[in-house]
PDB file of C-alpha atoms in Angstrom:
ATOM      1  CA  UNK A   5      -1.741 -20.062  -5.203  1.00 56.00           C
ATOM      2  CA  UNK A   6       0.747 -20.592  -2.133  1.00 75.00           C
ATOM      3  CA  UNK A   7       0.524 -17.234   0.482  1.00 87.00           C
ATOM      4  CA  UNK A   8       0.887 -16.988   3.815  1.00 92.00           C
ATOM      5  CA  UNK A   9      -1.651 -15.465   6.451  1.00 95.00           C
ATOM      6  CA  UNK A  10       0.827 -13.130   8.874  1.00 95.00           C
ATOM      7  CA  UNK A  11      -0.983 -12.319  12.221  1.00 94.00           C
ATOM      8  CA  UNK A  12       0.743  -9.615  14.707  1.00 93.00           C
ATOM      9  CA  UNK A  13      -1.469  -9.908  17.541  1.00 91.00           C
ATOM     10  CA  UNK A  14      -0.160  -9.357  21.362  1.00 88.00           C
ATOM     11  CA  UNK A  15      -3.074 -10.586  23.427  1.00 88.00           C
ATOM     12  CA  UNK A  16      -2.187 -14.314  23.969  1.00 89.00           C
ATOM     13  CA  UNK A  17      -5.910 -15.606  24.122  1.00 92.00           C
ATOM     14  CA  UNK A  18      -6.498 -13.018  20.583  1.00 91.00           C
ATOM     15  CA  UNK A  19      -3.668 -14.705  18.884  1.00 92.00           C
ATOM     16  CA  UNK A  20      -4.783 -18.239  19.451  1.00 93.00           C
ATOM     17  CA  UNK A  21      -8.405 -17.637  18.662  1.00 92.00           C
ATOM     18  CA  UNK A  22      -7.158 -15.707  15.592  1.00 93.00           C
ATOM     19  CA  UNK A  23      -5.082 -18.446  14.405  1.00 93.00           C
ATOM     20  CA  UNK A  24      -7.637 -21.176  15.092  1.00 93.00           C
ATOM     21  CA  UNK A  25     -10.226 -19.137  12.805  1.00 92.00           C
ATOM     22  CA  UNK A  26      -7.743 -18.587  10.053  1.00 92.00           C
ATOM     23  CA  UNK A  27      -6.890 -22.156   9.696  1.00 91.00           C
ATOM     24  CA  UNK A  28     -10.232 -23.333   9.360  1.00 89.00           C
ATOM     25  CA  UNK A  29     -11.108 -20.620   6.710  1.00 87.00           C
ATOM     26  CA  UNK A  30      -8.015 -20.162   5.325  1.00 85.00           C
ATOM     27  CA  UNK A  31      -7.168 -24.178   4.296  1.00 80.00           C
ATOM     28  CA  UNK A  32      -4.758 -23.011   1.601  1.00 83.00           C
ATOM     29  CA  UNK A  33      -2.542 -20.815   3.139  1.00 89.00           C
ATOM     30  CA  UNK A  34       0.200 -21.709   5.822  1.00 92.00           C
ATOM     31  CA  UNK A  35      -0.808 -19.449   8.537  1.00 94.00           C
ATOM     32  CA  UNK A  36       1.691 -17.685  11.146  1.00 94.00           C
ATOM     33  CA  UNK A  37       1.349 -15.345  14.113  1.00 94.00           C
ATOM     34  CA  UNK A  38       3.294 -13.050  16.118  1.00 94.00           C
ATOM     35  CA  UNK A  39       3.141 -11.293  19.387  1.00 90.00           C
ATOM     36  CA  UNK A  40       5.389  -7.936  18.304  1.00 89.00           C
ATOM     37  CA  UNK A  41       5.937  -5.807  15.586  1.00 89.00           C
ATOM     38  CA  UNK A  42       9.707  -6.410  15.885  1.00 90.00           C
ATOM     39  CA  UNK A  43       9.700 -10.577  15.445  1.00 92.00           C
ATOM     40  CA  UNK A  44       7.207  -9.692  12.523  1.00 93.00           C
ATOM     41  CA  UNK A  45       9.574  -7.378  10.586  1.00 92.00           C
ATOM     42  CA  UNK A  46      12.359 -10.061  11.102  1.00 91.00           C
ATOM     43  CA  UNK A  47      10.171 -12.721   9.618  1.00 92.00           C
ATOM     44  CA  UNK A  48       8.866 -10.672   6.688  1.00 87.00           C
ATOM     45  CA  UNK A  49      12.422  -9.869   6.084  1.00 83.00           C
ATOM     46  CA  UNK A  50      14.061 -13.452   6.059  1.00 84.00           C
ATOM     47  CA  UNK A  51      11.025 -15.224   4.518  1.00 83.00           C
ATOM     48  CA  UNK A  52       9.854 -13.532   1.117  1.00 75.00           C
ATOM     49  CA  UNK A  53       6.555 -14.966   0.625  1.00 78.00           C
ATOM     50  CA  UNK A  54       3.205 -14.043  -1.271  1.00 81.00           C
ATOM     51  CA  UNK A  55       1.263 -12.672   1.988  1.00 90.00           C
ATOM     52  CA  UNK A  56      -1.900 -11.180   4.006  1.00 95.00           C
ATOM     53  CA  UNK A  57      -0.874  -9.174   7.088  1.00 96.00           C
ATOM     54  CA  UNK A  58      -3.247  -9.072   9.342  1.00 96.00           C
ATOM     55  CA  UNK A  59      -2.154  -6.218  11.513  1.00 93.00           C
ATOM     56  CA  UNK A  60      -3.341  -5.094  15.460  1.00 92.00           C
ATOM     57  CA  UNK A  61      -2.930  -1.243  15.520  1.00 89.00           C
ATOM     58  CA  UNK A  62      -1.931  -1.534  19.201  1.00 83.00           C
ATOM     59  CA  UNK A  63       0.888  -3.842  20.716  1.00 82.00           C
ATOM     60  CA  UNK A  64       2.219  -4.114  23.956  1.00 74.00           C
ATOM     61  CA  UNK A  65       4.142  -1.608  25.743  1.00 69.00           C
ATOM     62  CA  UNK A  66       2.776   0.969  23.326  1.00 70.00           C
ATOM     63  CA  UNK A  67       4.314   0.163  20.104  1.00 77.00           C
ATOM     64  CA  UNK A  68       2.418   0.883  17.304  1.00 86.00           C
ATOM     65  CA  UNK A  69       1.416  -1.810  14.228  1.00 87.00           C
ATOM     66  CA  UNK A  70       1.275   1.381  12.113  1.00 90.00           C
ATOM     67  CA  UNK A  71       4.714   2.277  12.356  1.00 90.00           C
ATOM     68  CA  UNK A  72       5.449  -1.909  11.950  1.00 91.00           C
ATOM     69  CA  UNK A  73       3.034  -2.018   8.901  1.00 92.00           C
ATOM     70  CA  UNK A  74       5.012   0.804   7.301  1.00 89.00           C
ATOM     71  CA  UNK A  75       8.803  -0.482   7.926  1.00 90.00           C
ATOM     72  CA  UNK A  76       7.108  -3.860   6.386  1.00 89.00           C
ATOM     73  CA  UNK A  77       5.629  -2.281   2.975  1.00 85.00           C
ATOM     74  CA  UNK A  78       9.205  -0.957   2.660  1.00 80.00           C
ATOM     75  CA  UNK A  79      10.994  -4.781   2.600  1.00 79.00           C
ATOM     76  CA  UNK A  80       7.778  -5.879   1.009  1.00 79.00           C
ATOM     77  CA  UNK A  81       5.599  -3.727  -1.260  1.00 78.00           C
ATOM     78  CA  UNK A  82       3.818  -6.305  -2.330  1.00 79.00           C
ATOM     79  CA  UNK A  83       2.023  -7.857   0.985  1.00 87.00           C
ATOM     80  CA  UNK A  84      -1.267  -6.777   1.363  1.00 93.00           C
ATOM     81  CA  UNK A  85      -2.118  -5.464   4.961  1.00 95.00           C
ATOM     82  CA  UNK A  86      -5.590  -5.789   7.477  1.00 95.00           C
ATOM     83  CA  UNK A  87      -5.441  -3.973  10.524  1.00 93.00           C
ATOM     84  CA  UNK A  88      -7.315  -4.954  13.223  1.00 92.00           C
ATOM     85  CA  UNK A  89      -8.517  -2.317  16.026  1.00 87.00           C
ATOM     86  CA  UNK A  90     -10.786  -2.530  19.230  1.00 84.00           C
ATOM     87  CA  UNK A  91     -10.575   1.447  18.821  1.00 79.00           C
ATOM     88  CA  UNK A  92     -13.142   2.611  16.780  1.00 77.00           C
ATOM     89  CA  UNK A  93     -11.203   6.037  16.665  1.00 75.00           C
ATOM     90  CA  UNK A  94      -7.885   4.509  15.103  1.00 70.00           C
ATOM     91  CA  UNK A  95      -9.574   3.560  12.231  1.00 72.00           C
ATOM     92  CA  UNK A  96      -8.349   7.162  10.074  1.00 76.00           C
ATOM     93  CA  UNK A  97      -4.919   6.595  11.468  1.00 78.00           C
ATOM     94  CA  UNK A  98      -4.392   3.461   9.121  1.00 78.00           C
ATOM     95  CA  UNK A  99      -4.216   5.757   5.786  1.00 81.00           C
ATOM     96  CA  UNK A 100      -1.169   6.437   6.986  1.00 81.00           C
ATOM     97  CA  UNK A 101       0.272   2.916   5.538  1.00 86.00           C
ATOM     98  CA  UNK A 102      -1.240   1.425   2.268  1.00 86.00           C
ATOM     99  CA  UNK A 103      -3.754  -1.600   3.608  1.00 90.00           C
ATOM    100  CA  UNK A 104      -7.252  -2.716   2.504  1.00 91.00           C
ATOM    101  CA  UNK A 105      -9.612  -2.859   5.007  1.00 91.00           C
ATOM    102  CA  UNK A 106      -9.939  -2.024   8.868  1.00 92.00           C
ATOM    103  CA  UNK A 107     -11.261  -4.462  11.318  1.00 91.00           C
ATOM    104  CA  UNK A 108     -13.213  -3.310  14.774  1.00 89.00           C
ATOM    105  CA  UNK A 109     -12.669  -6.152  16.681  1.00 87.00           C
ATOM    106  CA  UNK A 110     -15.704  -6.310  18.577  1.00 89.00           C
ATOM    107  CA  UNK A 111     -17.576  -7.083  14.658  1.00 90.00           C
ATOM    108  CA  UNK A 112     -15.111  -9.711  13.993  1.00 87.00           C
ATOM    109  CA  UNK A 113     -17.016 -12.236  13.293  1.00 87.00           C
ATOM    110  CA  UNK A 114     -19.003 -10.312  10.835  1.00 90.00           C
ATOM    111  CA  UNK A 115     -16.067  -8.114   9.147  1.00 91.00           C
ATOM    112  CA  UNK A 116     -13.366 -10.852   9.118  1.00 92.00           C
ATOM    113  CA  UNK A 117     -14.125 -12.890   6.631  1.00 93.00           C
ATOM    114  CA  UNK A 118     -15.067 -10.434   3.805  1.00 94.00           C
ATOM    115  CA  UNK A 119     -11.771  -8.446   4.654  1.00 93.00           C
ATOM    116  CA  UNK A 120      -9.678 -11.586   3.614  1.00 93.00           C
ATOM    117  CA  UNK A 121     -11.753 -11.741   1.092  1.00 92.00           C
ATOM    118  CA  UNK A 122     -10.883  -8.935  -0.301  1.00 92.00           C
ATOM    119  CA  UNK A 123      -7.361  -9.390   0.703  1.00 92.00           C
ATOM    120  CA  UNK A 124      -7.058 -12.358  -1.383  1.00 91.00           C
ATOM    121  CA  UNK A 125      -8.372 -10.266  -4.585  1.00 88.00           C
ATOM    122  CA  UNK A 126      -5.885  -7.921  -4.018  1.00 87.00           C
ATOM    123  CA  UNK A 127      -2.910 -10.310  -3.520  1.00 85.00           C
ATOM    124  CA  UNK A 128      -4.212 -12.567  -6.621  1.00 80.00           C
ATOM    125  CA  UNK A 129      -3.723  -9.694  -8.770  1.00 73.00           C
ATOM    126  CA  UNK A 130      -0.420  -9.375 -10.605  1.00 57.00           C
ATOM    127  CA  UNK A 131       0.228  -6.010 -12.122  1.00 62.00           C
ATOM    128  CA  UNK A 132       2.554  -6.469 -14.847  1.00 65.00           C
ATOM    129  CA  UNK A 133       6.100  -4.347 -14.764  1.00 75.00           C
ATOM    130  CA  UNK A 134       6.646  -1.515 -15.740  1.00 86.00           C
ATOM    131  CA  UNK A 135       9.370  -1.471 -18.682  1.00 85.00           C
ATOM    132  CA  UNK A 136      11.484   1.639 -18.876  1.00 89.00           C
ATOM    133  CA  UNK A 137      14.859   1.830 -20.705  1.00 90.00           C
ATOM    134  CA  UNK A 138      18.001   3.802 -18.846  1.00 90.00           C
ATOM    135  CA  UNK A 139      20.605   3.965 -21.738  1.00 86.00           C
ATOM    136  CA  UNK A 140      21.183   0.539 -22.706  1.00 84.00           C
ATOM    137  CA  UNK A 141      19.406  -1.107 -19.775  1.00 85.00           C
ATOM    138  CA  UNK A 142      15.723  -2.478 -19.550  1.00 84.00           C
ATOM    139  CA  UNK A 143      14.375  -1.859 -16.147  1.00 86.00           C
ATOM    140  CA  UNK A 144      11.274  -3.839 -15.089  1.00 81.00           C
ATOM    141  CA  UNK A 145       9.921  -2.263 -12.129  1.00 88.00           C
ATOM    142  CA  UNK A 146       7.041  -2.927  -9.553  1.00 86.00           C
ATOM    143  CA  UNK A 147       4.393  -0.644 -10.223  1.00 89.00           C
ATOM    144  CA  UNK A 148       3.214  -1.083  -6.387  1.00 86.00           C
ATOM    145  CA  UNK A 149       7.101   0.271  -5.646  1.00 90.00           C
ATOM    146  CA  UNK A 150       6.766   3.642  -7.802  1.00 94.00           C
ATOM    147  CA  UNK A 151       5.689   6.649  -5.579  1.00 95.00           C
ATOM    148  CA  UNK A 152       5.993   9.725  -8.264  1.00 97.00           C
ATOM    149  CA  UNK A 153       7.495  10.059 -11.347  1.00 98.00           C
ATOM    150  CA  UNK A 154       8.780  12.996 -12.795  1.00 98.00           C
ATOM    151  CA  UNK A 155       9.679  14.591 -16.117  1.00 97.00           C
ATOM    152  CA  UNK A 156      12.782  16.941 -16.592  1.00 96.00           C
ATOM    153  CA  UNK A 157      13.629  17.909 -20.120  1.00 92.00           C
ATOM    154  CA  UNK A 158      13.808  14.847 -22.220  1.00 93.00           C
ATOM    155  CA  UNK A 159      14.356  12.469 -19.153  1.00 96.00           C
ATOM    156  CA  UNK A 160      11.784  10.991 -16.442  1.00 98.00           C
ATOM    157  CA  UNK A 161      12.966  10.078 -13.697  1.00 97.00           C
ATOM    158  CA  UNK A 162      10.704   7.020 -11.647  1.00 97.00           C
ATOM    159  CA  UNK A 163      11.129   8.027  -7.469  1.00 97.00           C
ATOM    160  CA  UNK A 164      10.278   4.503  -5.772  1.00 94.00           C
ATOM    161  CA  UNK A 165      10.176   3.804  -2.213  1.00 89.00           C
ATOM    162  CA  UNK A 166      14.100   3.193  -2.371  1.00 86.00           C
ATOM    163  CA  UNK A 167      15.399   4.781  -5.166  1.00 92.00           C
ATOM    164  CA  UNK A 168      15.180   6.645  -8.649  1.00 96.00           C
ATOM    165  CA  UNK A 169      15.572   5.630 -12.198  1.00 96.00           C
ATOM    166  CA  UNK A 170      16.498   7.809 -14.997  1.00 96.00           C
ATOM    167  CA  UNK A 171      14.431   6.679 -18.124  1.00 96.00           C
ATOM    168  CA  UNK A 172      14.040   7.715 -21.672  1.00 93.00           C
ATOM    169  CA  UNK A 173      10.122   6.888 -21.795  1.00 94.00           C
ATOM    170  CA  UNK A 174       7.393  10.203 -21.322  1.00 95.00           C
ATOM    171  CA  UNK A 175       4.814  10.440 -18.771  1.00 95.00           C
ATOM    172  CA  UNK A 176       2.143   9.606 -21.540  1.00 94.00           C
ATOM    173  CA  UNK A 177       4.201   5.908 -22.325  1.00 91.00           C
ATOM    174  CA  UNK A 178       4.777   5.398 -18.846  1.00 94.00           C
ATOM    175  CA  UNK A 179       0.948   5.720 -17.626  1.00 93.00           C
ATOM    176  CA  UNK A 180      -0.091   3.612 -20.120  1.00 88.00           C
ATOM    177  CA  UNK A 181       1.481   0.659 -18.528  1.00 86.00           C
ATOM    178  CA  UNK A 182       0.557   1.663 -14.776  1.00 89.00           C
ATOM    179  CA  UNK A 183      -2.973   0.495 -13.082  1.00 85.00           C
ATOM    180  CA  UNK A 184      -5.387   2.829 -12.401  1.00 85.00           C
ATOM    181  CA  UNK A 185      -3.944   3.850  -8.536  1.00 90.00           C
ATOM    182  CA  UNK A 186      -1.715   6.411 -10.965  1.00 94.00           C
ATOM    183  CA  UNK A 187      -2.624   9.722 -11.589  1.00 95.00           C
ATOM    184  CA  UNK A 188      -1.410  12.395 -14.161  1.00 96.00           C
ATOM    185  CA  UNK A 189      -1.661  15.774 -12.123  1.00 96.00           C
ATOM    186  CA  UNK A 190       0.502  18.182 -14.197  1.00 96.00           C
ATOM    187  CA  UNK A 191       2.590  17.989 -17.463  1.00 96.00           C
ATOM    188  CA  UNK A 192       5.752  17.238 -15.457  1.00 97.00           C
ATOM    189  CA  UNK A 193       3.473  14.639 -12.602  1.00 98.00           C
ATOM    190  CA  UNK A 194       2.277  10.863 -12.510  1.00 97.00           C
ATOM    191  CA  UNK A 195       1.528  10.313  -8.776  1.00 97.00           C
ATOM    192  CA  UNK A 196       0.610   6.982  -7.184  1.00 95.00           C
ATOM    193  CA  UNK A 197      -2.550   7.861  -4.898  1.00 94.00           C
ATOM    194  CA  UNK A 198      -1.287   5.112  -2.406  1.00 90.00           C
ATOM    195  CA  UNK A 199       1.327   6.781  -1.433  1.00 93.00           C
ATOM    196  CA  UNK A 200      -0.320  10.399  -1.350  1.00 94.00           C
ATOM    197  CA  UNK A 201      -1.256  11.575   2.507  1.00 92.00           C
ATOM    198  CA  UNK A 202      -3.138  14.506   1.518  1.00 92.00           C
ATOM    199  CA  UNK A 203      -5.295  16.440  -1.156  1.00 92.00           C
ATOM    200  CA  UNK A 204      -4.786  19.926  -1.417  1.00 88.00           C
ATOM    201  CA  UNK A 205      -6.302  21.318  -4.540  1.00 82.00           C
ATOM    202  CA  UNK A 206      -3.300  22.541  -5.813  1.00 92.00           C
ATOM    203  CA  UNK A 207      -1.234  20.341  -3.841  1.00 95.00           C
ATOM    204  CA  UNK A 208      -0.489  16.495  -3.004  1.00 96.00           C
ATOM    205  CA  UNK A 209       0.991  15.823  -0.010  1.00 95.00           C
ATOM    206  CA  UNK A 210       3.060  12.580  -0.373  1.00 94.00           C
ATOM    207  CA  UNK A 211       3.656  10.222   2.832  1.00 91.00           C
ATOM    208  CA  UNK A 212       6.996  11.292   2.481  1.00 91.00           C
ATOM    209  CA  UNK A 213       6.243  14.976   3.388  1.00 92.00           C
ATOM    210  CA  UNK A 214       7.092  15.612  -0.655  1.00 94.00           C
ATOM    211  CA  UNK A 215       4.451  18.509  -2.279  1.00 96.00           C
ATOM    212  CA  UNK A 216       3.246  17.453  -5.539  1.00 97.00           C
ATOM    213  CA  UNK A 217       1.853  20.241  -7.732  1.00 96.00           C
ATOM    214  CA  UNK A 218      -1.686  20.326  -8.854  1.00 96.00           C
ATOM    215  CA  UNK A 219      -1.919  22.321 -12.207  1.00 96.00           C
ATOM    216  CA  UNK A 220      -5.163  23.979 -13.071  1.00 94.00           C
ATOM    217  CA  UNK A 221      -6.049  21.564 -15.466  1.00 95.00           C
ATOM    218  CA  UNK A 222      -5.932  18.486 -13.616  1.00 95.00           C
ATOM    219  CA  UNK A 223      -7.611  20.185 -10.857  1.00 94.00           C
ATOM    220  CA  UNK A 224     -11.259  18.549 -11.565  1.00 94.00           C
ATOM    221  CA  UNK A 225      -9.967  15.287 -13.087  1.00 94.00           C
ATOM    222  CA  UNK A 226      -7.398  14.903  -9.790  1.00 94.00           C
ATOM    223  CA  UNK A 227     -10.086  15.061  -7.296  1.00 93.00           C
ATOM    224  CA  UNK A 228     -12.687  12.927  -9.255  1.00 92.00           C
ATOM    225  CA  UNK A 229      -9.695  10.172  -9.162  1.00 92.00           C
ATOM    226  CA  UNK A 230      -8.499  10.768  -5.940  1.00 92.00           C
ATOM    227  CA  UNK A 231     -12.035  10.324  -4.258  1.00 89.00           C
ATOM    228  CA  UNK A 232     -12.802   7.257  -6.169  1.00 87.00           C
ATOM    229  CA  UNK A 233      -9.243   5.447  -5.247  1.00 86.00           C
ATOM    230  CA  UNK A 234     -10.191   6.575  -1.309  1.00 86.00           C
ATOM    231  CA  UNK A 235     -14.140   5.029  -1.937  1.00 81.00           C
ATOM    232  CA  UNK A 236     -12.567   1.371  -3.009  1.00 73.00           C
ATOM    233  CA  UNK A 237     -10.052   1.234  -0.263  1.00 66.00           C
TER     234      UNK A 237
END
């Protein structure tokens, strides 16, 4: 499989050692870095590619690789992101952008190569499209794209990351083609737990400040699935 390795690393003598490291371990992948968030964003923008971020949480002059990492996942859903830390304490600020694993840079050595590992298992899989039908139209949509969806009447309508489809299909159709990051948490509610910031009991809190109803009976079955998404991340 072709990919690229994207590192976003500021410190000059961290960015060359980084590099180094991922093109001896990384033979099959074309492997670039960057020094800001900004000259990232422009690459991942003009260069679609199958890729592995590998993301520092802390750039120069203050800018964050949190706030890069989530302006990339909206011109690329489908990268898969690392970040990389020598802050122990930033590590529960990265669940605020959908990634895979966290990196303490002083453990490197040791955590490096099973997080592009598991990177790699991540980007290798291919979730299939969804297929929804808007009058006449077939819509195949990225499942990774799809934040809620939500049924009104005898329409559901699909909220993604940059817009909504109308479609014909139920919840109970719909779910049956989505991977197991999807969640049914009320008649009228499919969420996507990667893009939920918060669990409420009777509320989701999206990353997009949106409230998501709990209903009594998906209480139990919302929290057993929430906690094992968050245990596998």
């Amino acid at each position: 499989m072709n990919y690229e390795i994207t590192l976003c690393e500021d410190d000059a003598v961290q960015n060359e050692n980084l590099v180094s490291w991922l093109q001896e371990h990384s033979s099959q992948a074309h492997v670039c870095a960057f020094t800001s968030g900004h000259a990232l964003i422009d690459h991942v923008r003009q260069h679609p590619a199958k890729r592995i971020i590998l993301m520092d949480i802390m750039l120069d002059e203050g800018a964050s690789g949190i706030e890069a990492a989530r302006t990339i996942k909206t011109i690329d859903p489908g990268c898969v992101i690392v970040f990389l830390s020598s802050f122990l304490e930033k590590a529960c600020d990265v669940y605020e952008v959908d990634h895979c694993y966290f990196v303490y840079k002083p453990q490197k050595e040791k955590r490096l190569e099973p997080a592009l590992k598991k990177a790699l298992s991540v980007l290798m899989e291919k979730p299939r499209s969804l297929i929804a039908h808007a009058g006449a139209c077939t819509l195949c949509i990225d499942p990774g794209t799809i934040v809620y969806l939500e049924r009104i009447k005898r329409y559901t309508l699909i909220h993604c990351i940059d817009q909504t489809y109308k479609v014909k299909e139920d919840l109970e159709n719909l779910q049956e083609q989505l991977p197991g990051t999807f969640s049914r948490c009320h008649r009228s509610f499919l969420v996507n737990f990667r893009y939920v910031r918060s669990y409420m009991v009777h509320d989701l809190e999206m990353k997009n400040d949106k409230l998501i109803p709990v209903s009594r009976r998906y209480v139990q079955p919302v929290r057993k699935a929430f906690h094992q998404y968050l245990s596998s991340i």
